PDB file of C-alpha atoms and ligand atoms in Angstrom:
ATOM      1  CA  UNK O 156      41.361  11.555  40.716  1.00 87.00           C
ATOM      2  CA  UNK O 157      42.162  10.018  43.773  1.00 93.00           C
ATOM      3  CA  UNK O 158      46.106  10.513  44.757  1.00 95.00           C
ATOM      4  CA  UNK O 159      47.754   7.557  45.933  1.00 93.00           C
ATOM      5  CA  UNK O 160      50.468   7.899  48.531  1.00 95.00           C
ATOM      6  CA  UNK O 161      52.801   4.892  49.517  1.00 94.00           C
ATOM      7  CA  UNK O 162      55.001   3.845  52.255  1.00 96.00           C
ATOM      8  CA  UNK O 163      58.602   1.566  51.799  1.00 95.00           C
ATOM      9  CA  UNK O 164      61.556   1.245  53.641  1.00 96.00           C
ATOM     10  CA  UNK O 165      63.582  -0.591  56.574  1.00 96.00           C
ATOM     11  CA  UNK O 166      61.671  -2.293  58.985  1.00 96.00           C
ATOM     12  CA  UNK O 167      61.319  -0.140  62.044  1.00 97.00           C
ATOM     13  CA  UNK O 168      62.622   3.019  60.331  1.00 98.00           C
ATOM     14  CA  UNK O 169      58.654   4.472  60.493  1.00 98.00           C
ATOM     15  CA  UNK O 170      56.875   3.723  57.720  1.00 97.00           C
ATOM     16  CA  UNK O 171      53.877   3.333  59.796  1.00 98.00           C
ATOM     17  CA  UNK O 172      54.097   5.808  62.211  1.00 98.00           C
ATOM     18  CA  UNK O 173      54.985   8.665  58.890  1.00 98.00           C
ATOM     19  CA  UNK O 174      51.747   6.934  57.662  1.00 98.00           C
ATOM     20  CA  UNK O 175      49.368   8.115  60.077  1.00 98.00           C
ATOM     21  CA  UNK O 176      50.731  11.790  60.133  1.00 98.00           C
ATOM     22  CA  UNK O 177      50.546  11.863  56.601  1.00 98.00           C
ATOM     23  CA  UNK O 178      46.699  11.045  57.178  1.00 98.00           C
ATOM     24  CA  UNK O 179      46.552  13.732  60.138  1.00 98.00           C
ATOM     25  CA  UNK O 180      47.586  16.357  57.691  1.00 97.00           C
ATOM     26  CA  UNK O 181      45.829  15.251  54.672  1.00 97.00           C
ATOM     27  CA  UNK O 182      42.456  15.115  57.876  1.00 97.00           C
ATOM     28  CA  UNK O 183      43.150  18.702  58.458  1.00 96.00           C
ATOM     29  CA  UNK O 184      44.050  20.095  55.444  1.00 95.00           C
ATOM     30  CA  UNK O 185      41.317  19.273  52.613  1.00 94.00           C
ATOM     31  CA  UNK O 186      42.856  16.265  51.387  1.00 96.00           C
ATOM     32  CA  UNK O 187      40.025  13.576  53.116  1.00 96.00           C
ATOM     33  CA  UNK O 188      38.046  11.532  52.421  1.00 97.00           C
ATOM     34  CA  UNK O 189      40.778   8.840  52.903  1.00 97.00           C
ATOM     35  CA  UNK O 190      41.469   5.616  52.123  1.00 96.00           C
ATOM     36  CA  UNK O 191      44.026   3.946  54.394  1.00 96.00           C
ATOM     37  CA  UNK O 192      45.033   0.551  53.189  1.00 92.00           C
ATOM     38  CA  UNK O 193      47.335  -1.492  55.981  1.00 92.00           C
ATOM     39  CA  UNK O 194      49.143  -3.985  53.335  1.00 89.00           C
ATOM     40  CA  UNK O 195      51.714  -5.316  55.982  1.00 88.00           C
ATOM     41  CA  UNK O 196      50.863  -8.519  57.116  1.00 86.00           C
ATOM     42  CA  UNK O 197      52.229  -7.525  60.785  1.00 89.00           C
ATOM     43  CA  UNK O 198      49.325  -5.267  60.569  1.00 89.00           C
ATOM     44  CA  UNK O 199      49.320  -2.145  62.969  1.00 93.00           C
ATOM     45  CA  UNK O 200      48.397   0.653  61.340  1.00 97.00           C
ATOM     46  CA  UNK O 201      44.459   0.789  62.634  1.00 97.00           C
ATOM     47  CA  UNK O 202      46.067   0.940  66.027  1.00 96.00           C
ATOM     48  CA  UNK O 203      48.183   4.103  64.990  1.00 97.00           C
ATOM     49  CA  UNK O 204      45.051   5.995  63.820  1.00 98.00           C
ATOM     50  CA  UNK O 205      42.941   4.389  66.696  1.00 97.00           C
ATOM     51  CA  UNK O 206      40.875   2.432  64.979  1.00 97.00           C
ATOM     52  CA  UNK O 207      39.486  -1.541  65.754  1.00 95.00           C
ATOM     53  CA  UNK O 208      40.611  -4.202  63.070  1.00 94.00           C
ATOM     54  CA  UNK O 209      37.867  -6.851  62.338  1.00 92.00           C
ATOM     55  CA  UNK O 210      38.534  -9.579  59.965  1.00 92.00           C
ATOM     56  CA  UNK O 211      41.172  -8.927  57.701  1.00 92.00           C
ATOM     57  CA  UNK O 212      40.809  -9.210  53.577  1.00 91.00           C
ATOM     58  CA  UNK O 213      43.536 -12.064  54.242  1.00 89.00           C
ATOM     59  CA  UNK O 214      40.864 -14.273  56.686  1.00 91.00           C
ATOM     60  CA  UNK O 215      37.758 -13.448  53.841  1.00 90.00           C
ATOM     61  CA  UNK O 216      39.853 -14.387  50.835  1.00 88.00           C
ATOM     62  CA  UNK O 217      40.847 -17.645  52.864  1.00 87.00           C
ATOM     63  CA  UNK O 218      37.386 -18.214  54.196  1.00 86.00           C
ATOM     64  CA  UNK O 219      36.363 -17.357  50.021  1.00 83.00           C
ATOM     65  CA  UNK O 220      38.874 -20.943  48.991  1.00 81.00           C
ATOM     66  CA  UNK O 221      37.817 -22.670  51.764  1.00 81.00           C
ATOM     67  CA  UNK O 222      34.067 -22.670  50.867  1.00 76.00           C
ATOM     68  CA  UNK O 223      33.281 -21.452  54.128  1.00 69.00           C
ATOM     69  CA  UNK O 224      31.588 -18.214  52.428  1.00 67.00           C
ATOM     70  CA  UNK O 225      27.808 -18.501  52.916  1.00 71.00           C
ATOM     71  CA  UNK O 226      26.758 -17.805  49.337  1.00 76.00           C
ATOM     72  CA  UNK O 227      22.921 -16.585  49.423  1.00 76.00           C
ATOM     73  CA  UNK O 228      20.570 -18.113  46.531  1.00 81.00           C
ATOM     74  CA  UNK O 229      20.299 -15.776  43.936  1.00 84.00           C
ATOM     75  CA  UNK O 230      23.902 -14.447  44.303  1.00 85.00           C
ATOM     76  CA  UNK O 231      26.880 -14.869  42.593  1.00 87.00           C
ATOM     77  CA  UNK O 232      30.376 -15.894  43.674  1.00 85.00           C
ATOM     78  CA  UNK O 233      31.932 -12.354  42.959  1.00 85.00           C
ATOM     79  CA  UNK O 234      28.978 -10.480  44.851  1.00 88.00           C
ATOM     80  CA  UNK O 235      28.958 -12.296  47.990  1.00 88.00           C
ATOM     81  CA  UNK O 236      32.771 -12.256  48.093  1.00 88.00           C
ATOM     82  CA  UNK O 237      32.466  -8.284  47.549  1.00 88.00           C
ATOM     83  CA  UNK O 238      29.634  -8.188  50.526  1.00 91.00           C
ATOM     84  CA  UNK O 239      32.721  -9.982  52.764  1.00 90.00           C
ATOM     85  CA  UNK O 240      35.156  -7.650  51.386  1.00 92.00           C
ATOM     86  CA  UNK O 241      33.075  -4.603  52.423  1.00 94.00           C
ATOM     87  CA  UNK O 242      32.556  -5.699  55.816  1.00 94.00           C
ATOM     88  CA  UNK O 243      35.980  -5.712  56.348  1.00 95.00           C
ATOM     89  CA  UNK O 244      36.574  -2.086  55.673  1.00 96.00           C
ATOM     90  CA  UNK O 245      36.437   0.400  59.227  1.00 97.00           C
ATOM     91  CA  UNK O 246      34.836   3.526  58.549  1.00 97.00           C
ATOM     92  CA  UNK O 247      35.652   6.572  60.839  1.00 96.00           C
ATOM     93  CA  UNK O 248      34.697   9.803  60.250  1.00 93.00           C
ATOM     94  CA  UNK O 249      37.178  11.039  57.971  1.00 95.00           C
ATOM     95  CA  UNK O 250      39.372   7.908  56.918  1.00 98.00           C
ATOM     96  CA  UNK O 251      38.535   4.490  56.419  1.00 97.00           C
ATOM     97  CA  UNK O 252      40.729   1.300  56.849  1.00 96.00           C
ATOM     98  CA  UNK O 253      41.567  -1.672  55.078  1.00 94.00           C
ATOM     99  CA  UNK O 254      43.431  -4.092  56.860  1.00 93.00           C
ATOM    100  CA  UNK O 255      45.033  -6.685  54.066  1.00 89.00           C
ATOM    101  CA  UNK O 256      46.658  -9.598  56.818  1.00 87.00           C
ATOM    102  CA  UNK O 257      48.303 -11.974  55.869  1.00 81.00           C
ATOM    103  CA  UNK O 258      47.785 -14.054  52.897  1.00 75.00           C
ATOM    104  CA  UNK O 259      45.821 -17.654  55.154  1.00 71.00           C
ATOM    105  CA  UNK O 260      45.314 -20.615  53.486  1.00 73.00           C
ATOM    106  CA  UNK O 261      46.041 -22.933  50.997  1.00 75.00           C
ATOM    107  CA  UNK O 262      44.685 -22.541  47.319  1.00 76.00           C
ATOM    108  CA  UNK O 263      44.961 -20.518  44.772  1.00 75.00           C
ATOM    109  CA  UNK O 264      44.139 -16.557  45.104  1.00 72.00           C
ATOM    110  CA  UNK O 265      43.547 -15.567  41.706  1.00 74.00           C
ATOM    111  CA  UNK O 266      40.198 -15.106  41.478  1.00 74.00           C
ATOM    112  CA  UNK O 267      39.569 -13.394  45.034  1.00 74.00           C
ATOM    113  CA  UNK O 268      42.553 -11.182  44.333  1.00 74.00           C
ATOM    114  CA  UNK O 269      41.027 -10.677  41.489  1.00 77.00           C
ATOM    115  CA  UNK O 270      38.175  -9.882  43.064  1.00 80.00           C
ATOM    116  CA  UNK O 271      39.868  -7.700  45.370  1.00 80.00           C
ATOM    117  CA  UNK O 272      41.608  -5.802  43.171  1.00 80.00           C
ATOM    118  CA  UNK O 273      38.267  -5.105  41.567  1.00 85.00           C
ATOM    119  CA  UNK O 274      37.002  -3.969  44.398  1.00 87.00           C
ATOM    120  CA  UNK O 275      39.684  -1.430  45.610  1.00 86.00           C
ATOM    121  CA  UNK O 276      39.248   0.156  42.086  1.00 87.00           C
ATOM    122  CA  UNK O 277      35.735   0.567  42.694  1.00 90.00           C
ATOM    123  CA  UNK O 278      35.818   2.230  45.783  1.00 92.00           C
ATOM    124  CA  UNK O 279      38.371   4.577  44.891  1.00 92.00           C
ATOM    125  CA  UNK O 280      36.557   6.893  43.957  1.00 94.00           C
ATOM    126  CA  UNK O 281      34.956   7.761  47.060  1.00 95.00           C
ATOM    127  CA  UNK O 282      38.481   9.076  48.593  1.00 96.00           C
ATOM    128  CA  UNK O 283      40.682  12.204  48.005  1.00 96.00           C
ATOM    129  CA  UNK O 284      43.336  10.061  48.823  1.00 96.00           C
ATOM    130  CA  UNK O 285      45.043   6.265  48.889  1.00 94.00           C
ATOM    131  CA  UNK O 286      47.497   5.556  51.993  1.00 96.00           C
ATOM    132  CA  UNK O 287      49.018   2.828  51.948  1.00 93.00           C
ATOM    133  CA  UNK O 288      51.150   1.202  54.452  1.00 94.00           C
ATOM    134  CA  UNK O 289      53.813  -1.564  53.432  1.00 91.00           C
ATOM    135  CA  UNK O 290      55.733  -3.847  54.628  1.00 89.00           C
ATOM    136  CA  UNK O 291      59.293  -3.748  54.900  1.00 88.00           C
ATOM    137  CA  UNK O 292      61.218  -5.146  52.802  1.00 77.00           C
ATOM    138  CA  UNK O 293      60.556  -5.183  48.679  1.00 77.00           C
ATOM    139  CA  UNK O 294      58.311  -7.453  47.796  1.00 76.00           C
ATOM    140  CA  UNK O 295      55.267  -5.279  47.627  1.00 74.00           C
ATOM    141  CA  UNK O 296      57.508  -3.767  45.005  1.00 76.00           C
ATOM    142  CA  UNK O 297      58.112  -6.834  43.177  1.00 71.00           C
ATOM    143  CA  UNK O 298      54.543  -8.067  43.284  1.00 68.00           C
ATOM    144  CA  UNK O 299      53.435  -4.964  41.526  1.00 62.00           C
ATOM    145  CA  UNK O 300      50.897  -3.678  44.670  1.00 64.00           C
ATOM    146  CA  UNK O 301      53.050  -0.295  44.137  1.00 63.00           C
ATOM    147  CA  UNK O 302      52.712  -0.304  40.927  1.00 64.00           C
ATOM    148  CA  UNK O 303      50.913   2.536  40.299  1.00 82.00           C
ATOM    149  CA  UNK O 304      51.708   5.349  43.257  1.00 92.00           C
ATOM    150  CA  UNK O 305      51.426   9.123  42.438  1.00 94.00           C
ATOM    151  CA  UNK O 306      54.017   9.584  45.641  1.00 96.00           C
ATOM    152  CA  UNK O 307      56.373   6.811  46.792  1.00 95.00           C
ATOM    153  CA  UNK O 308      57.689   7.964  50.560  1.00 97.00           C
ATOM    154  CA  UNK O 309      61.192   6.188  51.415  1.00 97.00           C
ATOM    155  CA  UNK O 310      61.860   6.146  54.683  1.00 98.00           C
ATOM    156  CA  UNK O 311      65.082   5.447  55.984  1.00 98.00           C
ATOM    157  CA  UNK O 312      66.589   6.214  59.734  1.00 97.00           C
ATOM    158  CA  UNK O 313      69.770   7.431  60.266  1.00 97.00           C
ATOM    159  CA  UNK O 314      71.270   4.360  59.659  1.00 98.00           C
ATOM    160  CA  UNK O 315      73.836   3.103  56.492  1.00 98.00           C
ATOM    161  CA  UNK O 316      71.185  -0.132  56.275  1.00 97.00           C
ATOM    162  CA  UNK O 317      68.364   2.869  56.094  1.00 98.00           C
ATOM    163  CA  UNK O 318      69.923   4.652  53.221  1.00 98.00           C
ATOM    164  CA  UNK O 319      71.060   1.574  51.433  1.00 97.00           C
ATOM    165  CA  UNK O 320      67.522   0.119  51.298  1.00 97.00           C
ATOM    166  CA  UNK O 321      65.981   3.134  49.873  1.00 97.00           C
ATOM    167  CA  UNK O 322      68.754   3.209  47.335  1.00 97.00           C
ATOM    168  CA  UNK O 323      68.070  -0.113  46.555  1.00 96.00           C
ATOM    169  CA  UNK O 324      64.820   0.846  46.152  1.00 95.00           C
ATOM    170  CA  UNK O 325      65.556   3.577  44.195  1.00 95.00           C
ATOM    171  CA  UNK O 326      67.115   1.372  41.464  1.00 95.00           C
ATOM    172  CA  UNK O 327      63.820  -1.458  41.871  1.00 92.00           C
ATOM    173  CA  UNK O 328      61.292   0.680  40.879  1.00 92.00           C
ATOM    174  CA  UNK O 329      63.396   1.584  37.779  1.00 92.00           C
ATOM    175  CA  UNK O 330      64.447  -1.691  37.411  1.00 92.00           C
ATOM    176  CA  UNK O 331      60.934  -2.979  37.279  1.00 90.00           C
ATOM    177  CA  UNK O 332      59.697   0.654  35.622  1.00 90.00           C
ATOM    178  CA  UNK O 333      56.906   0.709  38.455  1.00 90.00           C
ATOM    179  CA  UNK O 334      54.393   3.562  37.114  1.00 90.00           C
ATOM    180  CA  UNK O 335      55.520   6.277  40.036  1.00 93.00           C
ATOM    181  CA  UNK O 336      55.411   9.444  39.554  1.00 94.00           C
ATOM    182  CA  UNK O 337      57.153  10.852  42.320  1.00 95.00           C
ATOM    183  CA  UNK O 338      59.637   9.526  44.933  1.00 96.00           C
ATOM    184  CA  UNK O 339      60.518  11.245  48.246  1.00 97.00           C
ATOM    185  CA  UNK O 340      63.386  10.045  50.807  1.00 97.00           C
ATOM    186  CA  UNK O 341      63.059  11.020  54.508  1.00 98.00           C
ATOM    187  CA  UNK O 342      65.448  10.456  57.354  1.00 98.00           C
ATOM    188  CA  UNK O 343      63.726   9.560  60.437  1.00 98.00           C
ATOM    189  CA  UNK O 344      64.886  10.077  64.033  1.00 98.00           C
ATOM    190  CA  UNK O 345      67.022  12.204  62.277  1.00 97.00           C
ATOM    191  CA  UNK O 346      69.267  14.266  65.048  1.00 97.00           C
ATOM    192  CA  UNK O 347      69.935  17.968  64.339  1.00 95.00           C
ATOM    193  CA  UNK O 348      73.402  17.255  62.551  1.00 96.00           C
ATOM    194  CA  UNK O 349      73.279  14.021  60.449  1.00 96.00           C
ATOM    195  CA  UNK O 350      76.363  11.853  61.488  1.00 97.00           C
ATOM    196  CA  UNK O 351      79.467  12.610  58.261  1.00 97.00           C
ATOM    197  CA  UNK O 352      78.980   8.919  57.578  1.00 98.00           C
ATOM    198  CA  UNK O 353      75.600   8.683  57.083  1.00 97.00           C
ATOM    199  CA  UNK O 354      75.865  11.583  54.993  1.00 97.00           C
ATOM    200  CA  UNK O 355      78.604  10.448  52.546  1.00 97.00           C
ATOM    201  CA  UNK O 356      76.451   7.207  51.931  1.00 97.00           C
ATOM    202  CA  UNK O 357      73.749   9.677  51.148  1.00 97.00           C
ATOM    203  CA  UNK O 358      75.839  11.382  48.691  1.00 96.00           C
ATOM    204  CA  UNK O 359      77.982   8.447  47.176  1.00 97.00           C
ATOM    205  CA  UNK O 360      74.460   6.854  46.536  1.00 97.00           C
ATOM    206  CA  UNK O 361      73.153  10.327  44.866  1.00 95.00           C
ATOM    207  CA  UNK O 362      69.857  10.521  47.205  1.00 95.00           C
ATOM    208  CA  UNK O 363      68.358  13.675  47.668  1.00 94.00           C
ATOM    209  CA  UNK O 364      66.905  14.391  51.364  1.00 96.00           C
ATOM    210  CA  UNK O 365      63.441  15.718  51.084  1.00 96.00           C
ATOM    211  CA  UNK O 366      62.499  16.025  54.368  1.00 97.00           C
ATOM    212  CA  UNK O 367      64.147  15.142  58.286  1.00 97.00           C
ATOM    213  CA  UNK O 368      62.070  13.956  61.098  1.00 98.00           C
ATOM    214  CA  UNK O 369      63.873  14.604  64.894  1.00 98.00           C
ATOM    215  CA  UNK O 370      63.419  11.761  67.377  1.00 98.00           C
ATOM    216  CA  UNK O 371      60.020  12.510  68.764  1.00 98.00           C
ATOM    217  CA  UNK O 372      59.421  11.615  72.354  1.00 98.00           C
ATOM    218  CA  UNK O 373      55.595  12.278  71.939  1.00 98.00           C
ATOM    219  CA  UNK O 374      55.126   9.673  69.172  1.00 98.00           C
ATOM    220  CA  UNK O 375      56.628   7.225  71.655  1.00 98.00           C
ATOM    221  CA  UNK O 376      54.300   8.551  73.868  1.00 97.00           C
ATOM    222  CA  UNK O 377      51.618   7.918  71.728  1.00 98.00           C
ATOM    223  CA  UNK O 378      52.325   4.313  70.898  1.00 97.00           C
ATOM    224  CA  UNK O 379      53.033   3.445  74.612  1.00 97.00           C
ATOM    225  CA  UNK O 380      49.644   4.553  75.520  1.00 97.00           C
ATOM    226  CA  UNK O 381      47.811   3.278  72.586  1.00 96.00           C
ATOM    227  CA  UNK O 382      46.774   6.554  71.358  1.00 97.00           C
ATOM    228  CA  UNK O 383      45.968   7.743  67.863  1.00 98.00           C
ATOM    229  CA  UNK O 384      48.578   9.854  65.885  1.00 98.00           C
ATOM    230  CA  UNK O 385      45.717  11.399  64.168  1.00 98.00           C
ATOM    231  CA  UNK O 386      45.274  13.244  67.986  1.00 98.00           C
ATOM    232  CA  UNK O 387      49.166  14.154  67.895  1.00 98.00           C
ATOM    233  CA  UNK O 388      49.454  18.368  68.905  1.00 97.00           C
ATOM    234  CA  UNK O 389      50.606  20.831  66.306  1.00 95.00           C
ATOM    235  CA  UNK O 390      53.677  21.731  68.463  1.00 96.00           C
ATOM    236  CA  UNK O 391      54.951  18.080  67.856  1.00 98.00           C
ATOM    237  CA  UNK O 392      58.367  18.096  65.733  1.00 98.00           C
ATOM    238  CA  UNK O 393      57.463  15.139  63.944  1.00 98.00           C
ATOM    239  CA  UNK O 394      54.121  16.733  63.211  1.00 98.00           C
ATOM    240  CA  UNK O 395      55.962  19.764  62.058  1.00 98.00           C
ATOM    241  CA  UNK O 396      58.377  17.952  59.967  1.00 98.00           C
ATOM    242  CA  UNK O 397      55.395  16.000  58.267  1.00 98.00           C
ATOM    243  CA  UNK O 398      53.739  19.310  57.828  1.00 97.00           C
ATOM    244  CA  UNK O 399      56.384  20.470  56.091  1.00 97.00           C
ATOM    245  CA  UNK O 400      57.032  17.343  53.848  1.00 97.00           C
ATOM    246  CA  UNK O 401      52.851  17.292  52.616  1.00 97.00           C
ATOM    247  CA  UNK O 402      52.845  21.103  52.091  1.00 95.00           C
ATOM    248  CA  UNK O 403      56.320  20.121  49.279  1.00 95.00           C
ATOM    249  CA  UNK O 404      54.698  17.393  48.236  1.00 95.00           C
ATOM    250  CA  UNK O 405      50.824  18.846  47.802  1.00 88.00           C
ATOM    251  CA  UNK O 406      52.031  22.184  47.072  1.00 56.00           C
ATOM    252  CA  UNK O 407      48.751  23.754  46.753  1.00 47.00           C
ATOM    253  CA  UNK O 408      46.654  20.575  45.478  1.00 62.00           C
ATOM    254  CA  UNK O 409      45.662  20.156  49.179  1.00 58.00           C
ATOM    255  CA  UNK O 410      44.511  23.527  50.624  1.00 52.00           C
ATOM    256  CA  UNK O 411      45.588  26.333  48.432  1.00 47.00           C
ATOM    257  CA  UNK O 412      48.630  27.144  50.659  1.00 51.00           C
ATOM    258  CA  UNK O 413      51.655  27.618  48.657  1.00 45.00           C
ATOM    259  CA  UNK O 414      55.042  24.971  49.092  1.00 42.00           C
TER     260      UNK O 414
HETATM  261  N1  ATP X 663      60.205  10.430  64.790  1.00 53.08           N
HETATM  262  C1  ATP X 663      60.124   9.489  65.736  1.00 53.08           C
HETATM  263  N2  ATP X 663      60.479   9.762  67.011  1.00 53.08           N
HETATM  264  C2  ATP X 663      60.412   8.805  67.970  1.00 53.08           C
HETATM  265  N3  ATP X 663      59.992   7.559  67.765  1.00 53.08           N
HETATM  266  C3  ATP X 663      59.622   7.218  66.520  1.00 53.08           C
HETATM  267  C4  ATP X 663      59.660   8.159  65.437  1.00 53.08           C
HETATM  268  N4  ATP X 663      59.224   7.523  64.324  1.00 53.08           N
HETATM  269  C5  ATP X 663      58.926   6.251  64.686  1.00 53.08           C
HETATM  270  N5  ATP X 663      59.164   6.058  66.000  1.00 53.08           N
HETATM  271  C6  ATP X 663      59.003   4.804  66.773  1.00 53.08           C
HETATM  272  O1  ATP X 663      59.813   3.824  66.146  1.00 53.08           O
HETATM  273  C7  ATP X 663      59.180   2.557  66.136  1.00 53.08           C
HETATM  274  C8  ATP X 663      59.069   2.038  64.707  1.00 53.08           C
HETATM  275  O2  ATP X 663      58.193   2.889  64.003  1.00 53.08           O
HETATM  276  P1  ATP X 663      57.129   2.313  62.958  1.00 53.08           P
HETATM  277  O3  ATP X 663      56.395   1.168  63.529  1.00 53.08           O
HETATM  278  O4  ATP X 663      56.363   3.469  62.470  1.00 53.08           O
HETATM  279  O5  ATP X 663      58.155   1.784  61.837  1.00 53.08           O
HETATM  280  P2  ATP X 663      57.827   0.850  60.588  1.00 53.08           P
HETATM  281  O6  ATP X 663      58.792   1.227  59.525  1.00 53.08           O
HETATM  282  O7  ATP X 663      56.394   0.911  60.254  1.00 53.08           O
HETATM  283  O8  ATP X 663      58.191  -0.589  61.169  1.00 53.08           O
HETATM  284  P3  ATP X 663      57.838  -2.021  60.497  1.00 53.08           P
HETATM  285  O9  ATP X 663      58.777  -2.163  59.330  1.00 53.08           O
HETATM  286  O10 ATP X 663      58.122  -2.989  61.594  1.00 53.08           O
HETATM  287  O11 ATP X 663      56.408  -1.963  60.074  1.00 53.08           O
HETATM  288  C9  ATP X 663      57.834   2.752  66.807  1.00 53.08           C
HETATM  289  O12 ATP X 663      57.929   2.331  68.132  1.00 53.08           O
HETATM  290  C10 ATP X 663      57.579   4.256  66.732  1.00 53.08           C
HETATM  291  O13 ATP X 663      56.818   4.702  67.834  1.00 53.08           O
HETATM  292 MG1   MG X 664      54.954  -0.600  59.993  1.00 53.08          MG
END
C-alpha cells in the first residue's frame, strides 16, 4: 500500500520546503518510488526538488472544457484526457511530480476531475509513497483532497497565528471526520528555547510538539540559488530535524531502523 503523506499549515511557515526533505529522506532511506503531488496553485514545489514544470493538470483539464483536446479517431473522451494527464507528470529518477495549478477556465470540472481522480488512483500503485504539498489555508481540507492521508504534517512557525491554524486544523479534520490516521505538529524556524508565549498557546490549545526545525541558513541558501533540497548535506539541522521526525513517524516501515 502506498503511504500517503500530507502537508497544511500557515502560509510561509514551510510546508513546502518540509515537503521536499520529507522526499530526501524517504529518497535515501527505502521509502521511493515517490509520488510528489504539488496541489498549491502558487505552485513551487518542482523547483524545491529541482525539477522543470510543464503544463499543469489545471491548463489540461481547462484545455479538456474548452474542446481544445485533439481527440484521435478511435479514442474515447476519458483516454485521450488520461494521455494529457500523463504528459503532465515529470519523472526523475526516484520521484515523480504532479503539478495540479490552478483550477483555468470556465465550465464545469466534474468529469475531468473525475477523470483525474481516476487517474491518481491508478497510478498509485507504482509509488512507495504520496507527497503532497498544499496550499495554505483550509480549503484542501474542506474540499475533501485530504481526505484520506495516512500522515497529516502541521506545520506551524513560531508564531501564535502558526499554532492557532494548526489548532484550527486540528478541530477541521474532526469536524469534517477526514479519514487520517495520524497527525503530526512541527514548529519551524523554531529557536533553541521556544518563546513562554508561544508555548502557553501550545499548551492552552493541548498540541503536542512532535518535532522542532532551527532556522536553517542552508535552506535559504538553497532557495536563493535555485537548488534542489533533495541535494541538501546530512550535517544540515533542518535535515537532521526531518531525519528525526520520518524515523518517529516510519519507525521501521522505511528502512528497518528502529524510532
Ligand atoms: N528551517 C528553515 N530555516 C530557514 N528558512 C526556512 C526554513 N524553512 C523554510 N524556510 C524558508 O521560509 C520560506 C517559506 O518556506 P516555504 O515556501 O517552504 O513555506 P510554505 O508553507 O510552503 O509557504 P506557502 O504557504 O507560501 O506555500 C522560504 O523562503 C524557505 O526557504
Ligand atoms: Mg508552499
Amino acid at each position: 500500500m502506498t503511504v500517503s503523506i500530507a502537508m497544511a499549515g500557515k502560509g510561509g511557515t514551510g510546508k513546502t520546503s518540509v515537503a521536499c526533505l520529507i522526499i530526501r529522506y524517504l529518497v535515501r532511506h527505502g521509502g521511493a518510488p515517490v509520488l510528489a503531488v504539488d496541489a498549491d496553485p502558487a505552485a513551487n514545489l518542482g523547483l524545491g526538488l529541482g525539477l522543470e514544470v510543464g503544463k499543469t493538470v489545471g491548463q489540461v483539464l481547462a484545455g479538456f472544457n474548452e474542446n481544445k483536446l485533439l481527440i484521435p479517431p478511435g479514442l474515447s473522451k476519458e483516454a485521450s484526457l488520461s494521455i494529457r494527464l500523463n504528459e503532465t507528470i515529470v519523472e526523475s529518477r526516484c520521484v515523480d511530480l504532479i503539478t495540479m495549478g490552478r483550477g483555468e477556465g470556465a465550465g464545469c470540472y466534474c468529469f475531468p476531475n473525475n477523470v483525474l481522480k481516476n487517474f491518481i488512483d491508478q497510478l498509485l500503485p507504482n509509488y512507495s509513497h504520496l507527497v503532497m504539498d498544499n496550499e495554505a489555508g483550509l480549503e484542501h481540507l474542506s474540499r475533501g483532497t485530504t481526505e484520506c492521508v495516512d500522515e497529516l504534517i502541521l506545520m506551524s512557525n513560531h508564531s501564535i497565528k502558526g499554532i492557532r491554524t494548526v489548532g484550527t486544523i486540528i478541530s477541521l479534520v474532526d469536524e469534517l471526520k477526514l479519514n487520517v490516521k495520524r497527525k503530526w505538529v512541527i514548529l519551524n524556524q523554531c529557536p533553541a528555547v521556544v518563546d513562554p508565549l508561544v508555548a502557553a498557546e501550545i499548551d492552552r490549545l493541548g498540541i503536542g510538539v512532535d518535532a522542532a526545525i532551527p532556522e536553517d541558513r542552508m535552506v535559504v541558501e538553497f532557495d536563493w540559488h535555485r537548488r534542489s533540497l533533495l541535494e541538501m548535506p546530512d550535517d544540515s539541522p533542518a535535515v537532521a530535524a526531518v531525519n528525526g521526525l520520518m524515523r518517529k513517524i516510519g519507525s521501521n516501515r522505511f528502512t528497518g531502523e528502529k524510532a
